[in-house]
mmCIF file of C-alpha atoms in Angstrom:
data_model
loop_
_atom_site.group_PDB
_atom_site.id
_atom_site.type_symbol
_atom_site.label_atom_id
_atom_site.label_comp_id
_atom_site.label_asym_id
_atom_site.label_seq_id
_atom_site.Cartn_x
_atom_site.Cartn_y
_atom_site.Cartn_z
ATOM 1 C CA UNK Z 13 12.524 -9.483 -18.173
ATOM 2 C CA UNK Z 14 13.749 -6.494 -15.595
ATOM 3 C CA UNK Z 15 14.846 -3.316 -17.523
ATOM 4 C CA UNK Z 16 18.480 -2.177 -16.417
ATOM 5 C CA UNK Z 17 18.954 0.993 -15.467
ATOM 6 C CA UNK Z 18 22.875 2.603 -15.902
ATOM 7 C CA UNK Z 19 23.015 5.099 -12.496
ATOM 8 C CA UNK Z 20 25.681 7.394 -13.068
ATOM 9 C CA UNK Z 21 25.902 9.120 -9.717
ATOM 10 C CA UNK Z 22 29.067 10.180 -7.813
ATOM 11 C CA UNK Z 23 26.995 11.130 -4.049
ATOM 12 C CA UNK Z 24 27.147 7.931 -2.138
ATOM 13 C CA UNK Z 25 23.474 9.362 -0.348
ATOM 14 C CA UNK Z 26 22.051 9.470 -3.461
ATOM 15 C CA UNK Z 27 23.521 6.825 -5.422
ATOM 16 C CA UNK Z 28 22.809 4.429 -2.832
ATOM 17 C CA UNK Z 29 19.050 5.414 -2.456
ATOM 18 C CA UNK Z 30 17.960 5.381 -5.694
ATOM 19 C CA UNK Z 31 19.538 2.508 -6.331
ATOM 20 C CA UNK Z 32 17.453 0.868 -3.631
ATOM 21 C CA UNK Z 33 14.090 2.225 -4.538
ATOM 22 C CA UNK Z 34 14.785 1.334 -7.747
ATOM 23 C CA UNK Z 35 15.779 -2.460 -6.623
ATOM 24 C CA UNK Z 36 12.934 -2.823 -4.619
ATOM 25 C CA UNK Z 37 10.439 -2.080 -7.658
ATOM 26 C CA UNK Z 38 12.028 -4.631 -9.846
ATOM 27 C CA UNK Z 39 14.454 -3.176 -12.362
ATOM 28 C CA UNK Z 40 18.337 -4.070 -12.107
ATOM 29 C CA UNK Z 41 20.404 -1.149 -11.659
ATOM 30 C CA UNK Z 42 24.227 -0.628 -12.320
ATOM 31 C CA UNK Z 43 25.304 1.587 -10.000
ATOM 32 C CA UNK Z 44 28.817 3.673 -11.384
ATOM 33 C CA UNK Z 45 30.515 6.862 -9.081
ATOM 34 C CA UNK Z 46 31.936 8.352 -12.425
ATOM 35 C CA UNK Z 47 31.598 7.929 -16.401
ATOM 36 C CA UNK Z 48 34.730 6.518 -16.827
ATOM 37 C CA UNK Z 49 33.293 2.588 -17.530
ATOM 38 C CA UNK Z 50 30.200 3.708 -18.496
ATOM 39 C CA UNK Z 51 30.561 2.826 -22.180
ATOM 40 C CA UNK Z 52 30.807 -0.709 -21.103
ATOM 41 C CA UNK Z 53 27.680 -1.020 -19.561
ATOM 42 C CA UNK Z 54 25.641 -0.107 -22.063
ATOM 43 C CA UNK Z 55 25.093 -3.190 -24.331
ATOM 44 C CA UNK Z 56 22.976 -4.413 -20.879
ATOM 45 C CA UNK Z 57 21.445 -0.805 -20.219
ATOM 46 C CA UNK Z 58 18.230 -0.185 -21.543
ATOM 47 C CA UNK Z 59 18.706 3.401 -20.170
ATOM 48 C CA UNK Z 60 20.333 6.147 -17.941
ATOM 49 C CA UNK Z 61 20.473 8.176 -15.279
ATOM 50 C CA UNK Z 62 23.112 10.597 -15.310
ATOM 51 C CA UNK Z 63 24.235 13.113 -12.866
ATOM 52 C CA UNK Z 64 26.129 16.606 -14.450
ATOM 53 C CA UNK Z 65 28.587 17.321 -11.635
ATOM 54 C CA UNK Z 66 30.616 14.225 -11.703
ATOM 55 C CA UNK Z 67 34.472 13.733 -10.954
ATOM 56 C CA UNK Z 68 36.577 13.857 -14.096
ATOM 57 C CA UNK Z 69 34.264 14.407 -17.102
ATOM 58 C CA UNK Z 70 30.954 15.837 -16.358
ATOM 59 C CA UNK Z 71 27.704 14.546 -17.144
ATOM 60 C CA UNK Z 72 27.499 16.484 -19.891
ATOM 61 C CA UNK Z 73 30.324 15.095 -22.162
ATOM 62 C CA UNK Z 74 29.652 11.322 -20.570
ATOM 63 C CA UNK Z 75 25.493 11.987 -21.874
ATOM 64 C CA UNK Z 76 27.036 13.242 -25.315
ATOM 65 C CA UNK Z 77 29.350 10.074 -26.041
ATOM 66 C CA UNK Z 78 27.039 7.607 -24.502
ATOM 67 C CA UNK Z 79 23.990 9.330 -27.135
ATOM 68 C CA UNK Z 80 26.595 9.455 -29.759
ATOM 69 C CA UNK Z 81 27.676 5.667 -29.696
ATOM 70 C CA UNK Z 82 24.116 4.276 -28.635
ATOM 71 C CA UNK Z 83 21.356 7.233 -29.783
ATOM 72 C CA UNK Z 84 18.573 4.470 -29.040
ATOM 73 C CA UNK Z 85 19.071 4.361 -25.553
ATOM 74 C CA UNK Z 86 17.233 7.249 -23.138
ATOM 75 C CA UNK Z 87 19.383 9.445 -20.894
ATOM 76 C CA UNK Z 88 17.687 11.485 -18.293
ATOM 77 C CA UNK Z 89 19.619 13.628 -16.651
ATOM 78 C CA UNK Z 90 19.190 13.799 -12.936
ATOM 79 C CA UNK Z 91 20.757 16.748 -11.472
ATOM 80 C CA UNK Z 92 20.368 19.973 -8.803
ATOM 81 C CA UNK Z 93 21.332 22.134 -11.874
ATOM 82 C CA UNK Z 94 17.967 23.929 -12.158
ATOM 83 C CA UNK Z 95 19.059 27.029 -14.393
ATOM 84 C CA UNK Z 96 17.425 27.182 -17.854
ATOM 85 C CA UNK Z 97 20.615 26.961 -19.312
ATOM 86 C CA UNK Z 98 21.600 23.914 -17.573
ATOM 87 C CA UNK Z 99 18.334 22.506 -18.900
ATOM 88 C CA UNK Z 100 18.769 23.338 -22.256
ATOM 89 C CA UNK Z 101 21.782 22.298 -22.791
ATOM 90 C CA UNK Z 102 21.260 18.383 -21.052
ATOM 91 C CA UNK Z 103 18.254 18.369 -23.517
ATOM 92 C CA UNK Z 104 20.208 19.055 -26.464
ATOM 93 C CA UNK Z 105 21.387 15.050 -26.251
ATOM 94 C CA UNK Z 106 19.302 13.642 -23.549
ATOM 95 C CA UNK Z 107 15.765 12.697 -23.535
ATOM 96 C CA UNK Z 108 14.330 14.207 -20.015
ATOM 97 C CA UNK Z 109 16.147 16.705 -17.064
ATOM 98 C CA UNK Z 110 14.836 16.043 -13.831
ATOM 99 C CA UNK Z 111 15.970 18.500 -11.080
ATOM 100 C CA UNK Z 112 16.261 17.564 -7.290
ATOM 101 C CA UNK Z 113 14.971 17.363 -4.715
ATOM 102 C CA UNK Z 114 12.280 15.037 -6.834
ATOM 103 C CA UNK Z 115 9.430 12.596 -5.443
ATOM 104 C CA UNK Z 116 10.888 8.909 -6.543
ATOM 105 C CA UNK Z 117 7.050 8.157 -7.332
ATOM 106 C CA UNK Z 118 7.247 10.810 -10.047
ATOM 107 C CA UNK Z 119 11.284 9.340 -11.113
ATOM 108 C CA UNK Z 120 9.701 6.020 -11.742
ATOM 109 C CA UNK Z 121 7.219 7.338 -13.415
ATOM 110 C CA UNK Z 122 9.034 9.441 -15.613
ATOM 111 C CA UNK Z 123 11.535 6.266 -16.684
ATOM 112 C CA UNK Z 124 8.661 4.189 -17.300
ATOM 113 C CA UNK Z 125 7.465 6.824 -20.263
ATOM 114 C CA UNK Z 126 11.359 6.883 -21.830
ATOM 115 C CA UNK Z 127 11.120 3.023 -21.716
ATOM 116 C CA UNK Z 128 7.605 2.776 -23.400
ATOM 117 C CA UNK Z 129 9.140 5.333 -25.551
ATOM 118 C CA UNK Z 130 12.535 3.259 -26.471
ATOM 119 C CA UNK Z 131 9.867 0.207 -26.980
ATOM 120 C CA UNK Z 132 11.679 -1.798 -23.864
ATOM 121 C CA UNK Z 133 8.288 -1.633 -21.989
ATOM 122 C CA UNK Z 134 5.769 -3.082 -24.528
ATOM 123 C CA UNK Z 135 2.848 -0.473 -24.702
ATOM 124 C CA UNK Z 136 0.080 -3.015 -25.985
ATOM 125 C CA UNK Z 137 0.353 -5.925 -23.277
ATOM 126 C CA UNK Z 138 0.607 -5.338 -19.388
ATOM 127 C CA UNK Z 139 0.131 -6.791 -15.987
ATOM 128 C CA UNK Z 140 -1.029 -5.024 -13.337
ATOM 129 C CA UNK Z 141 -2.150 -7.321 -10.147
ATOM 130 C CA UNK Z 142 -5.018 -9.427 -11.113
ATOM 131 C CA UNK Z 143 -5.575 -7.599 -14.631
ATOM 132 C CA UNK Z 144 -4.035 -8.528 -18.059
ATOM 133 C CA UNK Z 145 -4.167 -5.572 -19.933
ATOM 134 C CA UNK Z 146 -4.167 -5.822 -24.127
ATOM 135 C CA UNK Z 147 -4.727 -2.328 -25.076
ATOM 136 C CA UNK Z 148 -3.979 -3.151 -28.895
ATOM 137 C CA UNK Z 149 -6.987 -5.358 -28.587
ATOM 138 C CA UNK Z 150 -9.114 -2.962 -26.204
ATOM 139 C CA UNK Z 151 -9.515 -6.169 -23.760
ATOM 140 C CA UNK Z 152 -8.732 -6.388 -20.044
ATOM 141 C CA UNK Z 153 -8.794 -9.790 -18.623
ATOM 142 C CA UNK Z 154 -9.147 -10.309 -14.933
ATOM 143 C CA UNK Z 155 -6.828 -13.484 -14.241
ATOM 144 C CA UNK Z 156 -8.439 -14.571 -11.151
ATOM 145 C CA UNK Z 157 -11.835 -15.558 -12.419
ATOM 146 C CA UNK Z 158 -10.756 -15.775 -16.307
ATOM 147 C CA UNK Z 159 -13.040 -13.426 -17.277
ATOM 148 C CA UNK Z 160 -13.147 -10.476 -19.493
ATOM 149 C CA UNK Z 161 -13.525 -7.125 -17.892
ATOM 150 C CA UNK Z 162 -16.302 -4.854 -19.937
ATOM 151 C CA UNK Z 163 -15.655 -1.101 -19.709
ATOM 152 C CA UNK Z 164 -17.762 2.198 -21.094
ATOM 153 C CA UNK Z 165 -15.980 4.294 -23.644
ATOM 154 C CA UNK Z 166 -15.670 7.214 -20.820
ATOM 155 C CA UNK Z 167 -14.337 4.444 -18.307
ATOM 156 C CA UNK Z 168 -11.892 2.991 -20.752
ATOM 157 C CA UNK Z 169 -10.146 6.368 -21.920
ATOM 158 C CA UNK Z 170 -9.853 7.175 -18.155
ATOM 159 C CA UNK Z 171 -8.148 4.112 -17.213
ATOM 160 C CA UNK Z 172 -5.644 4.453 -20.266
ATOM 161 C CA UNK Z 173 -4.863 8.024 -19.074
ATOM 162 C CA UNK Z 174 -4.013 6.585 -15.461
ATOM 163 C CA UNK Z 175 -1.852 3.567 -17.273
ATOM 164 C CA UNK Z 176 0.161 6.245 -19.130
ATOM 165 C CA UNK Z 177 0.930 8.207 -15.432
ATOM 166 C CA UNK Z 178 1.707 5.340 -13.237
ATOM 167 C CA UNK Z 179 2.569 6.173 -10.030
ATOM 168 C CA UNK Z 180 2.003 9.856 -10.708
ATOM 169 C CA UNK Z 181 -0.877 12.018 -9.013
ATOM 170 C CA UNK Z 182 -3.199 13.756 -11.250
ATOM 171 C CA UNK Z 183 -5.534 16.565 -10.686
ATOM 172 C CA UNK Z 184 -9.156 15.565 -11.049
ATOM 173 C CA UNK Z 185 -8.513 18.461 -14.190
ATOM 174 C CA UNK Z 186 -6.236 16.913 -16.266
ATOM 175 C CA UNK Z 187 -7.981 14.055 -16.155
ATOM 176 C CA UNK Z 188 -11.171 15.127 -16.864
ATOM 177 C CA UNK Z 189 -9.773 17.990 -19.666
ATOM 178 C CA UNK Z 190 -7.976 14.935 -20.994
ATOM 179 C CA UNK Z 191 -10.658 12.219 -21.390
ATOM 180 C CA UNK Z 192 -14.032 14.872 -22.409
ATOM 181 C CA UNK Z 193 -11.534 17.296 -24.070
ATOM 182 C CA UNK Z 194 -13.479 19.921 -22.564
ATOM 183 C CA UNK Z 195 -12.699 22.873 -19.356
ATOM 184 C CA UNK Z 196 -13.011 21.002 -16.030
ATOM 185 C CA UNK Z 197 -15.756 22.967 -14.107
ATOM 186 C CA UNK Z 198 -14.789 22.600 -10.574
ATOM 187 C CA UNK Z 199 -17.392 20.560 -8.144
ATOM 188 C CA UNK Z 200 -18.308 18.393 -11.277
ATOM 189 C CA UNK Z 201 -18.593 15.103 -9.738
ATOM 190 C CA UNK Z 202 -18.873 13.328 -13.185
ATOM 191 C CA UNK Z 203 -15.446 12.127 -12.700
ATOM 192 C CA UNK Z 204 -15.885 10.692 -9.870
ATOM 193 C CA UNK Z 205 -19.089 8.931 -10.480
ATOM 194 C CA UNK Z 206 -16.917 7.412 -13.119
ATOM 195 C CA UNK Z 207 -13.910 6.442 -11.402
ATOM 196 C CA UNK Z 208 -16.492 4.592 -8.742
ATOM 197 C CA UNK Z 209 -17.708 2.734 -11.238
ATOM 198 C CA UNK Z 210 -14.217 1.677 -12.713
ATOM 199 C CA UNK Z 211 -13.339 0.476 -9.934
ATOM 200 C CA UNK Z 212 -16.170 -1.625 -9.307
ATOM 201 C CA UNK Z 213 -15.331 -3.087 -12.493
ATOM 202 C CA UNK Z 214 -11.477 -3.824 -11.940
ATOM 203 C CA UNK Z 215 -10.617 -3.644 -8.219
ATOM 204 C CA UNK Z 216 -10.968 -6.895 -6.032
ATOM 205 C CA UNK Z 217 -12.307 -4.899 -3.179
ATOM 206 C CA UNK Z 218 -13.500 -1.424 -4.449
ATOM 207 C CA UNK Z 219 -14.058 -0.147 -0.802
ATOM 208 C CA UNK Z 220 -10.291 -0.521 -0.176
ATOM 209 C CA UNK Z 221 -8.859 0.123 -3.943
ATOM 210 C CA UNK Z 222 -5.572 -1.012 -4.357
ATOM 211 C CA UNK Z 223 -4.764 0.142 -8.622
ATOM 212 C CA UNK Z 224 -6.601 3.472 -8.404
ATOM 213 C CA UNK Z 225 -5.897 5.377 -5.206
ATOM 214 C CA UNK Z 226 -7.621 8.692 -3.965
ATOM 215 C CA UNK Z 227 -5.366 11.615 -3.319
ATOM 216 C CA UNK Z 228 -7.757 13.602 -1.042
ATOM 217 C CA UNK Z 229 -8.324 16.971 -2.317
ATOM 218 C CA UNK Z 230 -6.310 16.842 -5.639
ATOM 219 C CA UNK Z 231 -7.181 13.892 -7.626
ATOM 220 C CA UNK Z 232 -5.889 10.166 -8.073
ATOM 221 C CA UNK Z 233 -2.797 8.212 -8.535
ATOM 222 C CA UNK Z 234 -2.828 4.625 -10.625
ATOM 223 C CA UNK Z 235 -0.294 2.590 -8.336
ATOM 224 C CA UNK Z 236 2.254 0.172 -9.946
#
């Protein structure tokens, strides 16, 4: 089942284009120009996106009530406000502050954690393409030829990392710092001996990979 995401937004520009992008990669979104029915949308929401400067009560006060009467449910705020004390006070009630302008790559990403988070997106089972992913179980299954898909320890631990960033580009560095929890030394190609190999492993065509793509010069990207 889709997750629903409440967009509070009052810009039509806006409103209307993340609604879109957010259509077209599968959630349902209810789209509202103020706070004021917000409270009855969220039994369906499984969370929000809230903008501060909104007509009649802000985003602020909406954020509070909606946390108040449903403290399960994410908020990120989603907002131009950039100064600190803009920040801190969204993230005394909501759960992320995301500033524009913002790449919708790294928005999608960023819901995705708060709904793994809120347990809507179940962190054990997954689909991605031709995989079935059980990371409880430590098994990846490649659907197409029913067969179970082997990977090293090092191999394993860096597809994880990717899963929890979809759709966000990391530096060859974190990835590295995060997997051998050691300093990245740069020119090591032992990453990328190792991401080759992965993706002989799970892509259907690893001369065109379509899960783990290259970002020349700074690192990769797992696409959802």
């Amino acid at each position: 089942m889709n997750s629903t995401i409440l967009h509070i937004e009052d810009d039509q520009e806006i409103g209307s284009w993340v609604s879109d992008f957010l259509t077209e990669r599968g959630y349902e979104v209810i789209w509202l120009n103020s706070g004021q029915n917000a409270m009855e949308h969220m039994v369906q929401a499984d969370i929000v996106i809230l903008d501060i400067m909104l007509p009649g009560l802000d985003g602020y006060t909406i954020g509070q009530r909606l946390k108040q009467k449903y403290p399960e449910k994410p908020i990120m705020m989603l907002t131009a406000r950039t100064s600190i004390e803009d920040k801190l006070q969204g993230l005394s009630f909501a759960d992320d502050y995301m500033t524009k302008p913002y790449h919708p790559d790294e928005l999608e990403a960023r819901i995705q954690i708060l709904l793994r988070r809120s347990g809507v997106v179940s962190t054990d089972l997954m689909q991605l393409g031709h995989l079935n992913i059980d990371r409880k179980a430590n098994r990846i299954l490649n659907t197409e030829t029913n067969t179970e898909i082997v990977l090293t320890g090092k191999q394993f631990h860096i597809f994880m990392y990717l899963l929890d960033h979809p759709n966000q580009i990391l530096t060859q560095r974190q990835i590295y710092e995060a997997v051998w929890e050691e300093p990245y030394i740069k020119g090591d190609r032992t990453l990328m001996v190792h991401i080759r190999h992965l993706r002989e492993k799970i892509e259907l065509d690893p001369s065109h990979p379509q899960i783990i793509e290259t970002i020349r010069g700074i690192g990769y990207r797992l696409k959802l």
